């Protein structure tokens, strides 16, 4: 099950994950034992029942579940354990993956965990952010439950959960979060999550957005670029004006399309195509997958734009 076709990561990446998560998992387990005992250890270290799945297998079970969407029952048959053991392993490892944050391109060992980190990185490296929302279909809530209609998306006409993704100019994921029901507008999520406040505190950070963030672009016109508005009398106006408007929309879309590519990388993992688990666990699942995708994307070589500025040449004295 350690093959990349099953777990979604390379052998080297898998080894790095195990080395990174092992101390945190052991610390969390020891903290849980301390709370259950309500005191210090009474027996020697290593005493007591053994785990049916060692830590490496627990990481593999979680990765295979996130990559392929295999059920706990199927994984239990493969590893010859009970379904509760698989469920417990996924519940232990998934939060550790979700709390890892997102890899920083060309900065091995550094990770972005909060919106403040993302905007500070964009300001320091002079990066134009790309912001977009993505929706994933989830199970419909039971009848007669309060807030049942909150998950119905006005665009897809399905029960969905929305997340906001931020990437750079090469489609490398820098942050993904702001979980909210599908009925909430993308712009409302930005305001409630504090993204608008980040633009106010860091006036040099720029971003490219789509039409859904028109209000935010009107509020920060010098920082946020949205598609140009359609002229009122476009059909009756001159042909040159019509072509200019379409060309401006095409250029803005070509600058923003890389965040769509980042969302497409997330959807290569089965749970983000259609999520069938508990809605309460979707946020951790999405962040865990987005963090793993960012690890792979951060290893891409940064493409530098060539400088086309004219440099004056001084005449040499013979």
PDB file of C-alpha atoms in Angstrom:
ATOM      1  CA  UNK A   1       0.000   0.000   0.000  1.00  0.00           C
ATOM      2  CA  UNK A   2       3.028   2.311   0.082  1.00  0.00           C
ATOM      3  CA  UNK A   3       3.032   2.524  -3.728  1.00  0.00           C
ATOM      4  CA  UNK A   4       2.317   6.093  -4.938  1.00  0.00           C
ATOM      5  CA  UNK A   5      -0.693   4.793  -6.878  1.00  0.00           C
ATOM      6  CA  UNK A   6      -2.392   3.953  -3.549  1.00  0.00           C
ATOM      7  CA  UNK A   7      -1.117   6.532  -1.050  1.00  0.00           C
ATOM      8  CA  UNK A   8      -0.634   9.455  -3.452  1.00  0.00           C
ATOM      9  CA  UNK A   9       2.895  10.376  -2.309  1.00  0.00           C
ATOM     10  CA  UNK A  10       6.361   9.213  -3.313  1.00  0.00           C
ATOM     11  CA  UNK A  11       8.465   6.902  -1.168  1.00  0.00           C
ATOM     12  CA  UNK A  12      10.742   9.776  -0.171  1.00  0.00           C
ATOM     13  CA  UNK A  13       7.765  11.967   0.750  1.00  0.00           C
ATOM     14  CA  UNK A  14       6.269   9.102   2.756  1.00  0.00           C
ATOM     15  CA  UNK A  15       9.478   8.680   4.741  1.00  0.00           C
ATOM     16  CA  UNK A  16       9.593  12.406   5.478  1.00  0.00           C
ATOM     17  CA  UNK A  17       5.971  12.349   6.662  1.00  0.00           C
ATOM     18  CA  UNK A  18       6.589   9.436   9.018  1.00  0.00           C
ATOM     19  CA  UNK A  19       9.687  11.112  10.452  1.00  0.00           C
ATOM     20  CA  UNK A  20       7.803  14.398  10.907  1.00  0.00           C
ATOM     21  CA  UNK A  21       4.576  13.030  12.415  1.00  0.00           C
ATOM     22  CA  UNK A  22       5.987  10.296  14.675  1.00  0.00           C
ATOM     23  CA  UNK A  23       7.033  12.594  17.598  1.00  0.00           C
ATOM     24  CA  UNK A  24       3.746  14.527  17.449  1.00  0.00           C
ATOM     25  CA  UNK A  25       1.685  11.330  17.396  1.00  0.00           C
ATOM     26  CA  UNK A  26       3.597   9.866  20.347  1.00  0.00           C
ATOM     27  CA  UNK A  27       3.211  13.112  22.303  1.00  0.00           C
ATOM     28  CA  UNK A  28      -0.536  13.169  21.638  1.00  0.00           C
ATOM     29  CA  UNK A  29      -0.908   9.520  22.701  1.00  0.00           C
ATOM     30  CA  UNK A  30       1.083  10.111  25.884  1.00  0.00           C
ATOM     31  CA  UNK A  31      -1.037  13.178  26.671  1.00  0.00           C
ATOM     32  CA  UNK A  32      -4.199  11.090  26.279  1.00  0.00           C
ATOM     33  CA  UNK A  33      -2.833   8.387  28.561  1.00  0.00           C
ATOM     34  CA  UNK A  34      -1.909  10.981  31.158  1.00  0.00           C
ATOM     35  CA  UNK A  35      -5.467  12.366  31.158  1.00  0.00           C
ATOM     36  CA  UNK A  36      -7.003   8.892  31.459  1.00  0.00           C
ATOM     37  CA  UNK A  37      -4.667   7.936  34.319  1.00  0.00           C
ATOM     38  CA  UNK A  38      -5.059  11.347  35.940  1.00  0.00           C
ATOM     39  CA  UNK A  39      -1.479  11.150  36.977  1.00  0.00           C
ATOM     40  CA  UNK A  40       1.954   9.846  36.105  1.00  0.00           C
ATOM     41  CA  UNK A  41       2.793   6.432  34.651  1.00  0.00           C
ATOM     42  CA  UNK A  42       2.524   3.526  37.096  1.00  0.00           C
ATOM     43  CA  UNK A  43       4.093   0.860  34.895  1.00  0.00           C
ATOM     44  CA  UNK A  44       7.283   0.741  32.893  1.00  0.00           C
ATOM     45  CA  UNK A  45       7.380   2.169  29.399  1.00  0.00           C
ATOM     46  CA  UNK A  46       6.258  -0.392  26.816  1.00  0.00           C
ATOM     47  CA  UNK A  47       3.965  -2.316  29.165  1.00  0.00           C
ATOM     48  CA  UNK A  48       0.338  -2.944  28.283  1.00  0.00           C
ATOM     49  CA  UNK A  49      -1.414  -4.067  25.064  1.00  0.00           C
ATOM     50  CA  UNK A  50       0.265  -3.571  21.704  1.00  0.00           C
ATOM     51  CA  UNK A  51      -1.205  -1.610  18.818  1.00  0.00           C
ATOM     52  CA  UNK A  52      -2.695  -3.768  16.061  1.00  0.00           C
ATOM     53  CA  UNK A  53      -1.406  -1.223  13.544  1.00  0.00           C
ATOM     54  CA  UNK A  54       2.051   0.254  14.054  1.00  0.00           C
ATOM     55  CA  UNK A  55       2.520   3.959  13.382  1.00  0.00           C
ATOM     56  CA  UNK A  56       3.764   3.482   9.804  1.00  0.00           C
ATOM     57  CA  UNK A  57       0.703   1.415   8.915  1.00  0.00           C
ATOM     58  CA  UNK A  58      -1.547   4.016  10.534  1.00  0.00           C
ATOM     59  CA  UNK A  59      -0.070   6.715   8.294  1.00  0.00           C
ATOM     60  CA  UNK A  60      -0.457   4.467   5.238  1.00  0.00           C
ATOM     61  CA  UNK A  61      -4.068   3.623   6.074  1.00  0.00           C
ATOM     62  CA  UNK A  62      -4.895   7.316   6.372  1.00  0.00           C
ATOM     63  CA  UNK A  63      -3.127   8.245   3.140  1.00  0.00           C
ATOM     64  CA  UNK A  64      -4.808   5.457   1.179  1.00  0.00           C
ATOM     65  CA  UNK A  65      -8.188   6.477   2.585  1.00  0.00           C
ATOM     66  CA  UNK A  66      -7.586  10.106   1.589  1.00  0.00           C
ATOM     67  CA  UNK A  67      -6.209   9.272  -1.868  1.00  0.00           C
ATOM     68  CA  UNK A  68      -8.569   6.555  -3.077  1.00  0.00           C
ATOM     69  CA  UNK A  69     -11.587   6.914  -0.810  1.00  0.00           C
ATOM     70  CA  UNK A  70     -11.474   3.237   0.216  1.00  0.00           C
ATOM     71  CA  UNK A  71     -13.900   2.505   3.035  1.00  0.00           C
ATOM     72  CA  UNK A  72     -12.786   1.487   6.513  1.00  0.00           C
ATOM     73  CA  UNK A  73     -14.219  -1.985   5.918  1.00  0.00           C
ATOM     74  CA  UNK A  74     -12.099  -2.496   2.788  1.00  0.00           C
ATOM     75  CA  UNK A  75      -8.941  -1.294   4.525  1.00  0.00           C
ATOM     76  CA  UNK A  76      -9.711  -3.541   7.499  1.00  0.00           C
ATOM     77  CA  UNK A  77      -9.816  -6.558   5.170  1.00  0.00           C
ATOM     78  CA  UNK A  78      -6.499  -5.587   3.584  1.00  0.00           C
ATOM     79  CA  UNK A  79      -4.719  -5.150   6.939  1.00  0.00           C
ATOM     80  CA  UNK A  80      -6.629  -8.001   8.674  1.00  0.00           C
ATOM     81  CA  UNK A  81      -7.877  -5.837  11.534  1.00  0.00           C
ATOM     82  CA  UNK A  82     -11.261  -4.554  12.684  1.00  0.00           C
ATOM     83  CA  UNK A  83     -13.019  -1.561  11.163  1.00  0.00           C
ATOM     84  CA  UNK A  84     -12.828   0.273  14.492  1.00  0.00           C
ATOM     85  CA  UNK A  85      -9.023  -0.018  14.404  1.00  0.00           C
ATOM     86  CA  UNK A  86      -8.912   1.581  10.957  1.00  0.00           C
ATOM     87  CA  UNK A  87     -11.336   4.309  12.005  1.00  0.00           C
ATOM     88  CA  UNK A  88      -9.268   5.074  15.096  1.00  0.00           C
ATOM     89  CA  UNK A  89      -6.078   5.264  13.011  1.00  0.00           C
ATOM     90  CA  UNK A  90      -7.642   7.694  10.524  1.00  0.00           C
ATOM     91  CA  UNK A  91      -9.062   9.818  13.340  1.00  0.00           C
ATOM     92  CA  UNK A  92      -5.589  10.055  14.927  1.00  0.00           C
ATOM     93  CA  UNK A  93      -3.485  10.786  11.825  1.00  0.00           C
ATOM     94  CA  UNK A  94      -5.835  13.052   9.857  1.00  0.00           C
ATOM     95  CA  UNK A  95      -5.679  15.963  12.379  1.00  0.00           C
ATOM     96  CA  UNK A  96      -1.884  15.737  12.377  1.00  0.00           C
ATOM     97  CA  UNK A  97      -1.848  16.066   8.590  1.00  0.00           C
ATOM     98  CA  UNK A  98      -4.350  18.935   8.702  1.00  0.00           C
ATOM     99  CA  UNK A  99      -2.260  20.905  11.220  1.00  0.00           C
ATOM    100  CA  UNK A 100       0.954  20.680   9.175  1.00  0.00           C
ATOM    101  CA  UNK A 101       0.196  23.805   7.157  1.00  0.00           C
ATOM    102  CA  UNK A 102       1.344  24.434   3.595  1.00  0.00           C
ATOM    103  CA  UNK A 103       4.810  24.200   2.113  1.00  0.00           C
ATOM    104  CA  UNK A 104       6.671  27.351   1.031  1.00  0.00           C
ATOM    105  CA  UNK A 105       8.192  27.243  -2.480  1.00  0.00           C
ATOM    106  CA  UNK A 106      11.998  27.373  -2.446  1.00  0.00           C
ATOM    107  CA  UNK A 107      12.008  27.398   1.375  1.00  0.00           C
ATOM    108  CA  UNK A 108      12.433  23.816   2.625  1.00  0.00           C
ATOM    109  CA  UNK A 109      11.334  23.355   6.222  1.00  0.00           C
ATOM    110  CA  UNK A 110       9.133  26.459   6.367  1.00  0.00           C
ATOM    111  CA  UNK A 111       5.329  26.171   6.342  1.00  0.00           C
ATOM    112  CA  UNK A 112       2.429  28.621   6.149  1.00  0.00           C
ATOM    113  CA  UNK A 113      -0.220  27.868   8.772  1.00  0.00           C
ATOM    114  CA  UNK A 114      -2.248  31.081   9.059  1.00  0.00           C
ATOM    115  CA  UNK A 115      -3.495  33.832   6.778  1.00  0.00           C
ATOM    116  CA  UNK A 116      -1.043  36.203   8.415  1.00  0.00           C
ATOM    117  CA  UNK A 117       1.818  33.939   7.325  1.00  0.00           C
ATOM    118  CA  UNK A 118       0.535  33.868   3.730  1.00  0.00           C
ATOM    119  CA  UNK A 119       0.214  37.639   3.417  1.00  0.00           C
ATOM    120  CA  UNK A 120       3.562  38.235   5.123  1.00  0.00           C
ATOM    121  CA  UNK A 121       5.170  35.826   2.651  1.00  0.00           C
ATOM    122  CA  UNK A 122       3.456  37.531  -0.311  1.00  0.00           C
ATOM    123  CA  UNK A 123       4.605  40.942   0.890  1.00  0.00           C
ATOM    124  CA  UNK A 124       8.197  39.841   1.457  1.00  0.00           C
ATOM    125  CA  UNK A 125       8.534  37.996  -1.867  1.00  0.00           C
ATOM    126  CA  UNK A 126       6.418  40.490  -3.893  1.00  0.00           C
ATOM    127  CA  UNK A 127       3.983  37.766  -5.023  1.00  0.00           C
ATOM    128  CA  UNK A 128       0.571  38.453  -6.518  1.00  0.00           C
ATOM    129  CA  UNK A 129      -1.901  36.084  -4.853  1.00  0.00           C
ATOM    130  CA  UNK A 130      -4.624  34.210  -6.714  1.00  0.00           C
ATOM    131  CA  UNK A 131      -7.825  33.665  -4.703  1.00  0.00           C
ATOM    132  CA  UNK A 132     -10.727  31.425  -5.640  1.00  0.00           C
ATOM    133  CA  UNK A 133     -13.444  29.337  -4.005  1.00  0.00           C
ATOM    134  CA  UNK A 134     -14.109  25.649  -4.576  1.00  0.00           C
ATOM    135  CA  UNK A 135     -17.157  23.512  -3.785  1.00  0.00           C
ATOM    136  CA  UNK A 136     -17.419  19.830  -2.886  1.00  0.00           C
ATOM    137  CA  UNK A 137     -20.667  17.903  -2.841  1.00  0.00           C
ATOM    138  CA  UNK A 138     -21.565  16.420   0.548  1.00  0.00           C
ATOM    139  CA  UNK A 139     -24.380  14.317   1.924  1.00  0.00           C
ATOM    140  CA  UNK A 140     -27.727  15.998   2.402  1.00  0.00           C
ATOM    141  CA  UNK A 141     -28.625  16.705   6.055  1.00  0.00           C
ATOM    142  CA  UNK A 142     -31.568  14.826   7.513  1.00  0.00           C
ATOM    143  CA  UNK A 143     -35.068  16.242   7.231  1.00  0.00           C
ATOM    144  CA  UNK A 144     -36.452  18.645   9.842  1.00  0.00           C
ATOM    145  CA  UNK A 145     -32.989  19.670  10.996  1.00  0.00           C
ATOM    146  CA  UNK A 146     -32.222  23.366  11.574  1.00  0.00           C
ATOM    147  CA  UNK A 147     -29.971  24.910   8.948  1.00  0.00           C
ATOM    148  CA  UNK A 148     -30.651  22.177   6.400  1.00  0.00           C
ATOM    149  CA  UNK A 149     -30.930  24.615   3.499  1.00  0.00           C
ATOM    150  CA  UNK A 150     -27.636  26.293   4.382  1.00  0.00           C
ATOM    151  CA  UNK A 151     -25.705  23.656   2.404  1.00  0.00           C
ATOM    152  CA  UNK A 152     -27.637  24.095  -0.875  1.00  0.00           C
ATOM    153  CA  UNK A 153     -25.371  25.891  -3.334  1.00  0.00           C
ATOM    154  CA  UNK A 154     -27.019  28.518  -5.493  1.00  0.00           C
ATOM    155  CA  UNK A 155     -24.652  27.758  -8.380  1.00  0.00           C
ATOM    156  CA  UNK A 156     -24.550  23.954  -8.370  1.00  0.00           C
ATOM    157  CA  UNK A 157     -28.005  23.296  -6.891  1.00  0.00           C
ATOM    158  CA  UNK A 158     -26.510  20.626  -4.652  1.00  0.00           C
ATOM    159  CA  UNK A 159     -25.551  20.232  -1.000  1.00  0.00           C
ATOM    160  CA  UNK A 160     -21.967  21.457  -0.895  1.00  0.00           C
ATOM    161  CA  UNK A 161     -19.247  22.808   1.374  1.00  0.00           C
ATOM    162  CA  UNK A 162     -17.087  25.676   0.133  1.00  0.00           C
ATOM    163  CA  UNK A 163     -13.427  26.338   0.771  1.00  0.00           C
ATOM    164  CA  UNK A 164     -11.181  29.243  -0.274  1.00  0.00           C
ATOM    165  CA  UNK A 165      -7.844  28.521  -1.953  1.00  0.00           C
ATOM    166  CA  UNK A 166      -4.891  30.902  -2.326  1.00  0.00           C
ATOM    167  CA  UNK A 167      -2.067  30.128  -4.761  1.00  0.00           C
ATOM    168  CA  UNK A 168       0.846  31.891  -6.421  1.00  0.00           C
ATOM    169  CA  UNK A 169       1.420  32.594 -10.127  1.00  0.00           C
ATOM    170  CA  UNK A 170       2.444  28.964 -10.781  1.00  0.00           C
ATOM    171  CA  UNK A 171      -0.613  27.349  -9.200  1.00  0.00           C
ATOM    172  CA  UNK A 172       1.228  26.243  -6.053  1.00  0.00           C
ATOM    173  CA  UNK A 173      -1.119  26.082  -3.072  1.00  0.00           C
ATOM    174  CA  UNK A 174      -0.189  28.531  -0.324  1.00  0.00           C
ATOM    175  CA  UNK A 175      -3.325  28.229   1.830  1.00  0.00           C
ATOM    176  CA  UNK A 176      -6.752  26.578   1.757  1.00  0.00           C
ATOM    177  CA  UNK A 177      -9.427  27.097   4.368  1.00  0.00           C
ATOM    178  CA  UNK A 178     -12.394  29.323   5.289  1.00  0.00           C
ATOM    179  CA  UNK A 179     -14.802  26.383   5.468  1.00  0.00           C
ATOM    180  CA  UNK A 180     -18.470  27.372   5.156  1.00  0.00           C
ATOM    181  CA  UNK A 181     -21.797  25.937   3.895  1.00  0.00           C
ATOM    182  CA  UNK A 182     -22.464  26.030   0.173  1.00  0.00           C
ATOM    183  CA  UNK A 183     -25.158  28.701   0.411  1.00  0.00           C
ATOM    184  CA  UNK A 184     -22.740  31.338   1.740  1.00  0.00           C
ATOM    185  CA  UNK A 185     -21.244  33.689  -0.836  1.00  0.00           C
ATOM    186  CA  UNK A 186     -17.503  33.625  -1.520  1.00  0.00           C
ATOM    187  CA  UNK A 187     -17.099  37.284  -0.610  1.00  0.00           C
ATOM    188  CA  UNK A 188     -18.868  36.784   2.730  1.00  0.00           C
ATOM    189  CA  UNK A 189     -16.408  34.028   3.579  1.00  0.00           C
ATOM    190  CA  UNK A 190     -13.472  36.354   2.896  1.00  0.00           C
ATOM    191  CA  UNK A 191     -14.861  38.971   5.256  1.00  0.00           C
ATOM    192  CA  UNK A 192     -15.743  36.567   8.066  1.00  0.00           C
ATOM    193  CA  UNK A 193     -12.394  34.763   7.825  1.00  0.00           C
ATOM    194  CA  UNK A 194     -10.394  37.996   8.029  1.00  0.00           C
ATOM    195  CA  UNK A 195      -8.893  38.044   4.529  1.00  0.00           C
ATOM    196  CA  UNK A 196     -10.198  41.570   3.920  1.00  0.00           C
ATOM    197  CA  UNK A 197      -8.469  42.726   7.106  1.00  0.00           C
ATOM    198  CA  UNK A 198      -5.186  41.308   5.830  1.00  0.00           C
ATOM    199  CA  UNK A 199      -5.437  43.478   2.715  1.00  0.00           C
ATOM    200  CA  UNK A 200      -6.065  46.508   4.908  1.00  0.00           C
ATOM    201  CA  UNK A 201      -3.038  45.801   7.116  1.00  0.00           C
ATOM    202  CA  UNK A 202      -0.731  45.030   4.168  1.00  0.00           C
ATOM    203  CA  UNK A 203      -1.484  47.588   1.417  1.00  0.00           C
ATOM    204  CA  UNK A 204       1.316  46.370  -0.867  1.00  0.00           C
ATOM    205  CA  UNK A 205      -0.113  42.849  -1.321  1.00  0.00           C
ATOM    206  CA  UNK A 206      -1.943  42.327  -4.632  1.00  0.00           C
ATOM    207  CA  UNK A 207      -4.384  39.617  -5.716  1.00  0.00           C
ATOM    208  CA  UNK A 208      -6.280  38.350  -8.763  1.00  0.00           C
ATOM    209  CA  UNK A 209      -9.910  37.254  -8.246  1.00  0.00           C
ATOM    210  CA  UNK A 210     -12.968  36.328 -10.301  1.00  0.00           C
ATOM    211  CA  UNK A 211     -16.350  38.020 -10.620  1.00  0.00           C
ATOM    212  CA  UNK A 212     -17.560  36.579  -7.314  1.00  0.00           C
ATOM    213  CA  UNK A 213     -15.278  38.970  -5.402  1.00  0.00           C
ATOM    214  CA  UNK A 214     -16.426  42.144  -7.169  1.00  0.00           C
ATOM    215  CA  UNK A 215     -17.301  43.915  -3.907  1.00  0.00           C
ATOM    216  CA  UNK A 216     -13.874  43.204  -2.458  1.00  0.00           C
ATOM    217  CA  UNK A 217     -12.219  44.518  -5.619  1.00  0.00           C
ATOM    218  CA  UNK A 218     -14.277  47.717  -5.384  1.00  0.00           C
ATOM    219  CA  UNK A 219     -13.155  48.151  -1.777  1.00  0.00           C
ATOM    220  CA  UNK A 220      -9.456  47.649  -2.574  1.00  0.00           C
ATOM    221  CA  UNK A 221      -9.166  48.807  -6.213  1.00  0.00           C
ATOM    222  CA  UNK A 222      -5.376  49.260  -6.108  1.00  0.00           C
ATOM    223  CA  UNK A 223      -4.727  45.805  -4.624  1.00  0.00           C
ATOM    224  CA  UNK A 224      -7.334  43.427  -6.038  1.00  0.00           C
ATOM    225  CA  UNK A 225      -7.906  42.895  -9.755  1.00  0.00           C
ATOM    226  CA  UNK A 226     -11.294  41.562 -10.920  1.00  0.00           C
ATOM    227  CA  UNK A 227     -12.607  41.044 -14.479  1.00  0.00           C
ATOM    228  CA  UNK A 228     -13.564  44.370 -16.129  1.00  0.00           C
ATOM    229  CA  UNK A 229     -17.238  45.221 -16.132  1.00  0.00           C
ATOM    230  CA  UNK A 230     -19.210  44.881 -19.333  1.00  0.00           C
ATOM    231  CA  UNK A 231     -19.994  48.298 -20.897  1.00  0.00           C
ATOM    232  CA  UNK A 232     -23.654  49.213 -20.888  1.00  0.00           C
ATOM    233  CA  UNK A 233     -23.976  49.736 -24.648  1.00  0.00           C
ATOM    234  CA  UNK A 234     -21.488  47.101 -25.738  1.00  0.00           C
ATOM    235  CA  UNK A 235     -23.532  45.714 -28.657  1.00  0.00           C
ATOM    236  CA  UNK A 236     -24.350  49.153 -30.036  1.00  0.00           C
ATOM    237  CA  UNK A 237     -20.913  50.612 -29.399  1.00  0.00           C
ATOM    238  CA  UNK A 238     -17.883  50.618 -31.676  1.00  0.00           C
ATOM    239  CA  UNK A 239     -16.272  47.288 -32.568  1.00  0.00           C
ATOM    240  CA  UNK A 240     -12.902  48.342 -31.148  1.00  0.00           C
ATOM    241  CA  UNK A 241     -14.439  48.858 -27.690  1.00  0.00           C
ATOM    242  CA  UNK A 242     -15.967  45.376 -27.786  1.00  0.00           C
ATOM    243  CA  UNK A 243     -12.658  43.762 -28.722  1.00  0.00           C
ATOM    244  CA  UNK A 244     -10.798  45.752 -26.056  1.00  0.00           C
ATOM    245  CA  UNK A 245     -13.222  44.577 -23.347  1.00  0.00           C
ATOM    246  CA  UNK A 246     -12.898  40.937 -24.389  1.00  0.00           C
ATOM    247  CA  UNK A 247      -9.110  41.183 -24.536  1.00  0.00           C
ATOM    248  CA  UNK A 248      -8.937  42.671 -21.019  1.00  0.00           C
ATOM    249  CA  UNK A 249     -11.132  39.846 -19.684  1.00  0.00           C
ATOM    250  CA  UNK A 250      -8.992  37.259 -21.433  1.00  0.00           C
ATOM    251  CA  UNK A 251      -5.766  38.640 -19.975  1.00  0.00           C
ATOM    252  CA  UNK A 252      -7.190  38.838 -16.463  1.00  0.00           C
ATOM    253  CA  UNK A 253      -8.478  35.275 -16.748  1.00  0.00           C
ATOM    254  CA  UNK A 254      -5.115  33.997 -17.961  1.00  0.00           C
ATOM    255  CA  UNK A 255      -3.431  35.557 -14.913  1.00  0.00           C
ATOM    256  CA  UNK A 256      -5.984  34.029 -12.531  1.00  0.00           C
ATOM    257  CA  UNK A 257      -6.396  30.547 -14.086  1.00  0.00           C
ATOM    258  CA  UNK A 258      -3.469  29.109 -12.100  1.00  0.00           C
ATOM    259  CA  UNK A 259      -5.576  28.963  -8.911  1.00  0.00           C
ATOM    260  CA  UNK A 260      -8.074  26.831 -10.850  1.00  0.00           C
ATOM    261  CA  UNK A 261      -5.204  24.466 -11.608  1.00  0.00           C
ATOM    262  CA  UNK A 262      -4.419  24.305  -7.890  1.00  0.00           C
ATOM    263  CA  UNK A 263      -8.029  23.329  -7.135  1.00  0.00           C
ATOM    264  CA  UNK A 264      -7.828  20.702  -9.885  1.00  0.00           C
ATOM    265  CA  UNK A 265      -4.815  19.142  -8.131  1.00  0.00           C
ATOM    266  CA  UNK A 266      -6.863  18.851  -4.940  1.00  0.00           C
ATOM    267  CA  UNK A 267      -9.668  17.100  -6.804  1.00  0.00           C
ATOM    268  CA  UNK A 268      -7.349  14.326  -7.925  1.00  0.00           C
ATOM    269  CA  UNK A 269      -7.893  12.945  -4.413  1.00  0.00           C
ATOM    270  CA  UNK A 270     -11.156  11.032  -4.262  1.00  0.00           C
ATOM    271  CA  UNK A 271     -12.817  12.563  -1.129  1.00  0.00           C
ATOM    272  CA  UNK A 272     -12.687  16.052  -2.675  1.00  0.00           C
ATOM    273  CA  UNK A 273     -14.595  14.889  -5.751  1.00  0.00           C
ATOM    274  CA  UNK A 274     -17.623  13.899  -3.698  1.00  0.00           C
ATOM    275  CA  UNK A 275     -17.342  13.683   0.072  1.00  0.00           C
ATOM    276  CA  UNK A 276     -19.403  10.896   1.671  1.00  0.00           C
ATOM    277  CA  UNK A 277     -18.124  11.111   5.249  1.00  0.00           C
ATOM    278  CA  UNK A 278     -19.305  13.213   8.164  1.00  0.00           C
ATOM    279  CA  UNK A 279     -19.585  16.894   7.293  1.00  0.00           C
ATOM    280  CA  UNK A 280     -17.873  17.810  10.576  1.00  0.00           C
ATOM    281  CA  UNK A 281     -14.687  16.099   9.357  1.00  0.00           C
ATOM    282  CA  UNK A 282     -14.577  17.696   5.902  1.00  0.00           C
ATOM    283  CA  UNK A 283     -12.485  20.688   6.950  1.00  0.00           C
ATOM    284  CA  UNK A 284      -9.700  18.521   8.391  1.00  0.00           C
ATOM    285  CA  UNK A 285      -9.835  16.225   5.350  1.00  0.00           C
ATOM    286  CA  UNK A 286      -9.541  19.123   2.929  1.00  0.00           C
ATOM    287  CA  UNK A 287      -6.654  20.762   4.781  1.00  0.00           C
ATOM    288  CA  UNK A 288      -4.808  17.445   5.061  1.00  0.00           C
ATOM    289  CA  UNK A 289      -5.074  16.836   1.311  1.00  0.00           C
ATOM    290  CA  UNK A 290      -4.223  20.435   0.417  1.00  0.00           C
ATOM    291  CA  UNK A 291      -1.135  20.266   2.627  1.00  0.00           C
ATOM    292  CA  UNK A 292       0.062  17.093   0.920  1.00  0.00           C
ATOM    293  CA  UNK A 293      -0.548  18.619  -2.517  1.00  0.00           C
ATOM    294  CA  UNK A 294       1.390  21.742  -1.521  1.00  0.00           C
ATOM    295  CA  UNK A 295       4.399  19.582  -0.602  1.00  0.00           C
ATOM    296  CA  UNK A 296       4.574  18.284  -4.149  1.00  0.00           C
ATOM    297  CA  UNK A 297       3.811  21.653  -5.773  1.00  0.00           C
ATOM    298  CA  UNK A 298       6.441  23.489  -3.717  1.00  0.00           C
ATOM    299  CA  UNK A 299       9.180  21.393  -5.329  1.00  0.00           C
ATOM    300  CA  UNK A 300       8.485  22.863  -8.764  1.00  0.00           C
ATOM    301  CA  UNK A 301      11.189  25.192  -9.987  1.00  0.00           C
ATOM    302  CA  UNK A 302      10.161  28.821  -9.687  1.00  0.00           C
ATOM    303  CA  UNK A 303       9.833  30.435 -13.096  1.00  0.00           C
ATOM    304  CA  UNK A 304      11.405  33.871 -13.116  1.00  0.00           C
ATOM    305  CA  UNK A 305      10.199  36.466 -15.582  1.00  0.00           C
ATOM    306  CA  UNK A 306      12.929  37.835 -17.786  1.00  0.00           C
ATOM    307  CA  UNK A 307      13.595  41.551 -17.483  1.00  0.00           C
ATOM    308  CA  UNK A 308      12.823  43.343 -20.750  1.00  0.00           C
ATOM    309  CA  UNK A 309      13.785  46.828 -19.573  1.00  0.00           C
ATOM    310  CA  UNK A 310      16.205  48.713 -21.821  1.00  0.00           C
ATOM    311  CA  UNK A 311      19.594  49.355 -20.268  1.00  0.00           C
ATOM    312  CA  UNK A 312      21.555  52.378 -21.552  1.00  0.00           C
ATOM    313  CA  UNK A 313      25.010  51.498 -22.807  1.00  0.00           C
ATOM    314  CA  UNK A 314      27.755  53.974 -22.097  1.00  0.00           C
ATOM    315  CA  UNK A 315      30.214  54.705 -24.889  1.00  0.00           C
ATOM    316  CA  UNK A 316      33.661  53.329 -24.255  1.00  0.00           C
ATOM    317  CA  UNK A 317      36.626  55.604 -24.496  1.00  0.00           C
ATOM    318  CA  UNK A 318      39.196  54.319 -26.970  1.00  0.00           C
TER     319      UNK A 318
END
